[in-house]
Amino acid sequence: FGFERLGGVAYQIAPVLEEMTGYETRVTVLGHLQRGGTPTAFDRVLATRLGVKAGELALGDAGRVMVAMRGAGIEAVDLAEACAEIRGVDEDLFDTATLFFG
């Protein structure tokens, strides 16, 4: 489409974020992390929504939070809250997924 390719931008941004926040920052290449086929339209839209929210939080003073989808919304979740309890996968949902996806 004639757009400039911006591959490798994360490697330029990571040290800047680390310097600004004082937190160790690592680049994760999704193609190395995720193996499972072509993303669906939902995957792409969800990734965009999560990324936009993460960017907004990074520009603000949100503290130690992560982004999560709750219901249909994207929101910040305190990391302490997210790690406070171990939540298992619903067995019926797991059985259904196993039936369809092996």
PDB file of C-alpha atoms in Angstrom:
ATOM      1  CA  PHE A   1       0.000   0.000   0.000  1.00  0.00           C
ATOM      2  CA  GLY A   2       3.016   2.259  -0.095  1.00  0.00           C
ATOM      3  CA  PHE A   3       3.242   2.765   3.673  1.00  0.00           C
ATOM      4  CA  GLU A   4       6.616   2.988   5.372  1.00  0.00           C
ATOM      5  CA  ARG A   5       7.470  -0.204   7.279  1.00  0.00           C
ATOM      6  CA  LEU A   6       8.214   0.439  10.918  1.00  0.00           C
ATOM      7  CA  GLY A   7       9.640  -2.929  11.931  1.00  0.00           C
ATOM      8  CA  GLY A   8      11.909  -2.853  14.949  1.00  0.00           C
ATOM      9  CA  VAL A   9      10.361   0.252  16.522  1.00  0.00           C
ATOM     10  CA  ALA A  10       9.911  -1.625  19.810  1.00  0.00           C
ATOM     11  CA  TYR A  11      13.675  -2.000  20.088  1.00  0.00           C
ATOM     12  CA  GLN A  12      14.023   1.779  19.853  1.00  0.00           C
ATOM     13  CA  ILE A  13      11.198   2.530  22.294  1.00  0.00           C
ATOM     14  CA  ALA A  14      12.110  -0.025  24.996  1.00  0.00           C
ATOM     15  CA  PRO A  15      15.261   1.716  26.294  1.00  0.00           C
ATOM     16  CA  VAL A  16      13.449   5.054  26.336  1.00  0.00           C
ATOM     17  CA  LEU A  17      10.599   3.571  28.385  1.00  0.00           C
ATOM     18  CA  GLU A  18      13.097   1.937  30.734  1.00  0.00           C
ATOM     19  CA  GLU A  19      14.903   5.221  31.267  1.00  0.00           C
ATOM     20  CA  MET A  20      11.656   7.143  31.797  1.00  0.00           C
ATOM     21  CA  THR A  21      10.079   4.644  34.203  1.00  0.00           C
ATOM     22  CA  GLY A  22      13.077   3.062  35.910  1.00  0.00           C
ATOM     23  CA  TYR A  23      11.575  -0.375  35.205  1.00  0.00           C
ATOM     24  CA  GLU A  24      13.352  -3.073  33.219  1.00  0.00           C
ATOM     25  CA  THR A  25      11.730  -3.189  29.797  1.00  0.00           C
ATOM     26  CA  ARG A  26      11.868  -6.095  27.372  1.00  0.00           C
ATOM     27  CA  VAL A  27      10.672  -6.385  23.805  1.00  0.00           C
ATOM     28  CA  THR A  28       8.386  -9.292  22.995  1.00  0.00           C
ATOM     29  CA  VAL A  29       8.064 -10.184  19.329  1.00  0.00           C
ATOM     30  CA  LEU A  30       4.550 -11.537  18.940  1.00  0.00           C
ATOM     31  CA  GLY A  31       5.560 -13.761  16.039  1.00  0.00           C
ATOM     32  CA  HIS A  32       8.058 -15.529  18.314  1.00  0.00           C
ATOM     33  CA  LEU A  33       5.611 -15.788  21.208  1.00  0.00           C
ATOM     34  CA  GLN A  34       2.423 -16.765  19.433  1.00  0.00           C
ATOM     35  CA  ARG A  35       2.130 -19.765  17.185  1.00  0.00           C
ATOM     36  CA  GLY A  36      -1.355 -20.676  16.158  1.00  0.00           C
ATOM     37  CA  GLY A  37      -2.447 -19.367  12.833  1.00  0.00           C
ATOM     38  CA  THR A  38      -3.618 -16.170  11.267  1.00  0.00           C
ATOM     39  CA  PRO A  39      -5.221 -13.645  13.620  1.00  0.00           C
ATOM     40  CA  THR A  40      -8.939 -13.083  13.170  1.00  0.00           C
ATOM     41  CA  ALA A  41     -10.545  -9.659  12.848  1.00  0.00           C
ATOM     42  CA  PHE A  42     -11.505  -9.923  16.535  1.00  0.00           C
ATOM     43  CA  ASP A  43      -7.861 -10.635  17.469  1.00  0.00           C
ATOM     44  CA  ARG A  44      -6.686  -7.565  15.580  1.00  0.00           C
ATOM     45  CA  VAL A  45      -9.338  -5.252  17.032  1.00  0.00           C
ATOM     46  CA  LEU A  46      -8.753  -6.564  20.563  1.00  0.00           C
ATOM     47  CA  ALA A  47      -4.989  -6.089  20.230  1.00  0.00           C
ATOM     48  CA  THR A  48      -5.565  -2.531  19.028  1.00  0.00           C
ATOM     49  CA  ARG A  49      -7.958  -1.741  21.889  1.00  0.00           C
ATOM     50  CA  LEU A  50      -5.561  -3.195  24.476  1.00  0.00           C
ATOM     51  CA  GLY A  51      -2.633  -1.309  22.946  1.00  0.00           C
ATOM     52  CA  VAL A  52      -4.495   2.007  22.913  1.00  0.00           C
ATOM     53  CA  LYS A  53      -5.473   1.605  26.576  1.00  0.00           C
ATOM     54  CA  ALA A  54      -1.909   0.605  27.518  1.00  0.00           C
ATOM     55  CA  GLY A  55      -0.606   3.679  25.712  1.00  0.00           C
ATOM     56  CA  GLU A  56      -3.071   5.947  27.519  1.00  0.00           C
ATOM     57  CA  LEU A  57      -2.042   4.452  30.859  1.00  0.00           C
ATOM     58  CA  ALA A  58       1.656   4.784  30.036  1.00  0.00           C
ATOM     59  CA  LEU A  59       1.182   8.486  29.293  1.00  0.00           C
ATOM     60  CA  GLY A  60      -0.684   8.987  32.562  1.00  0.00           C
ATOM     61  CA  ASP A  61       0.231   8.184  36.137  1.00  0.00           C
ATOM     62  CA  ALA A  62      -1.553   4.845  36.427  1.00  0.00           C
ATOM     63  CA  GLY A  63       1.046   3.061  38.563  1.00  0.00           C
ATOM     64  CA  ARG A  64       1.390  -0.706  38.543  1.00  0.00           C
ATOM     65  CA  VAL A  65      -1.468  -1.806  36.342  1.00  0.00           C
ATOM     66  CA  MET A  66      -2.159  -4.057  33.394  1.00  0.00           C
ATOM     67  CA  VAL A  67      -4.829  -3.830  30.733  1.00  0.00           C
ATOM     68  CA  ALA A  68      -7.620  -6.375  30.604  1.00  0.00           C
ATOM     69  CA  MET A  69     -10.909  -7.020  28.879  1.00  0.00           C
ATOM     70  CA  ARG A  70     -13.803  -7.166  31.320  1.00  0.00           C
ATOM     71  CA  GLY A  71     -17.105  -7.826  29.635  1.00  0.00           C
ATOM     72  CA  ALA A  72     -16.954  -5.740  26.475  1.00  0.00           C
ATOM     73  CA  GLY A  73     -14.755  -3.028  27.987  1.00  0.00           C
ATOM     74  CA  ILE A  74     -11.007  -2.515  28.232  1.00  0.00           C
ATOM     75  CA  GLU A  75      -9.803  -1.277  31.603  1.00  0.00           C
ATOM     76  CA  ALA A  76      -6.822  -0.978  33.898  1.00  0.00           C
ATOM     77  CA  VAL A  77      -6.447  -3.662  36.559  1.00  0.00           C
ATOM     78  CA  ASP A  78      -4.126  -3.232  39.521  1.00  0.00           C
ATOM     79  CA  LEU A  79      -1.369  -5.863  39.358  1.00  0.00           C
ATOM     80  CA  ALA A  80      -1.781  -6.713  43.043  1.00  0.00           C
ATOM     81  CA  GLU A  81      -5.481  -7.400  42.405  1.00  0.00           C
ATOM     82  CA  ALA A  82      -4.701  -9.477  39.318  1.00  0.00           C
ATOM     83  CA  CYS A  83      -2.212 -11.639  41.254  1.00  0.00           C
ATOM     84  CA  ALA A  84      -4.166 -11.854  44.520  1.00  0.00           C
ATOM     85  CA  GLU A  85      -5.821 -15.174  43.781  1.00  0.00           C
ATOM     86  CA  ILE A  86      -5.386 -18.108  41.458  1.00  0.00           C
ATOM     87  CA  ARG A  87      -8.395 -18.459  39.220  1.00  0.00           C
ATOM     88  CA  GLY A  88      -8.910 -21.672  37.320  1.00  0.00           C
ATOM     89  CA  VAL A  89     -10.575 -22.192  33.984  1.00  0.00           C
ATOM     90  CA  ASP A  90     -14.268 -23.063  34.096  1.00  0.00           C
ATOM     91  CA  GLU A  91     -14.437 -26.839  33.530  1.00  0.00           C
ATOM     92  CA  ASP A  92     -17.426 -26.669  31.159  1.00  0.00           C
ATOM     93  CA  LEU A  93     -15.648 -24.073  29.037  1.00  0.00           C
ATOM     94  CA  PHE A  94     -12.473 -26.184  29.065  1.00  0.00           C
ATOM     95  CA  ASP A  95     -14.423 -29.290  28.011  1.00  0.00           C
ATOM     96  CA  THR A  96     -16.091 -27.373  25.179  1.00  0.00           C
ATOM     97  CA  ALA A  97     -12.755 -25.993  23.975  1.00  0.00           C
ATOM     98  CA  THR A  98     -11.216 -29.468  24.124  1.00  0.00           C
ATOM     99  CA  LEU A  99     -14.108 -30.870  22.109  1.00  0.00           C
ATOM    100  CA  PHE A 100     -13.654 -28.309  19.337  1.00  0.00           C
ATOM    101  CA  PHE A 101      -9.920 -27.683  19.370  1.00  0.00           C
ATOM    102  CA  GLY A 102      -8.432 -30.904  20.718  1.00  0.00           C
TER     103      GLY A 102
END
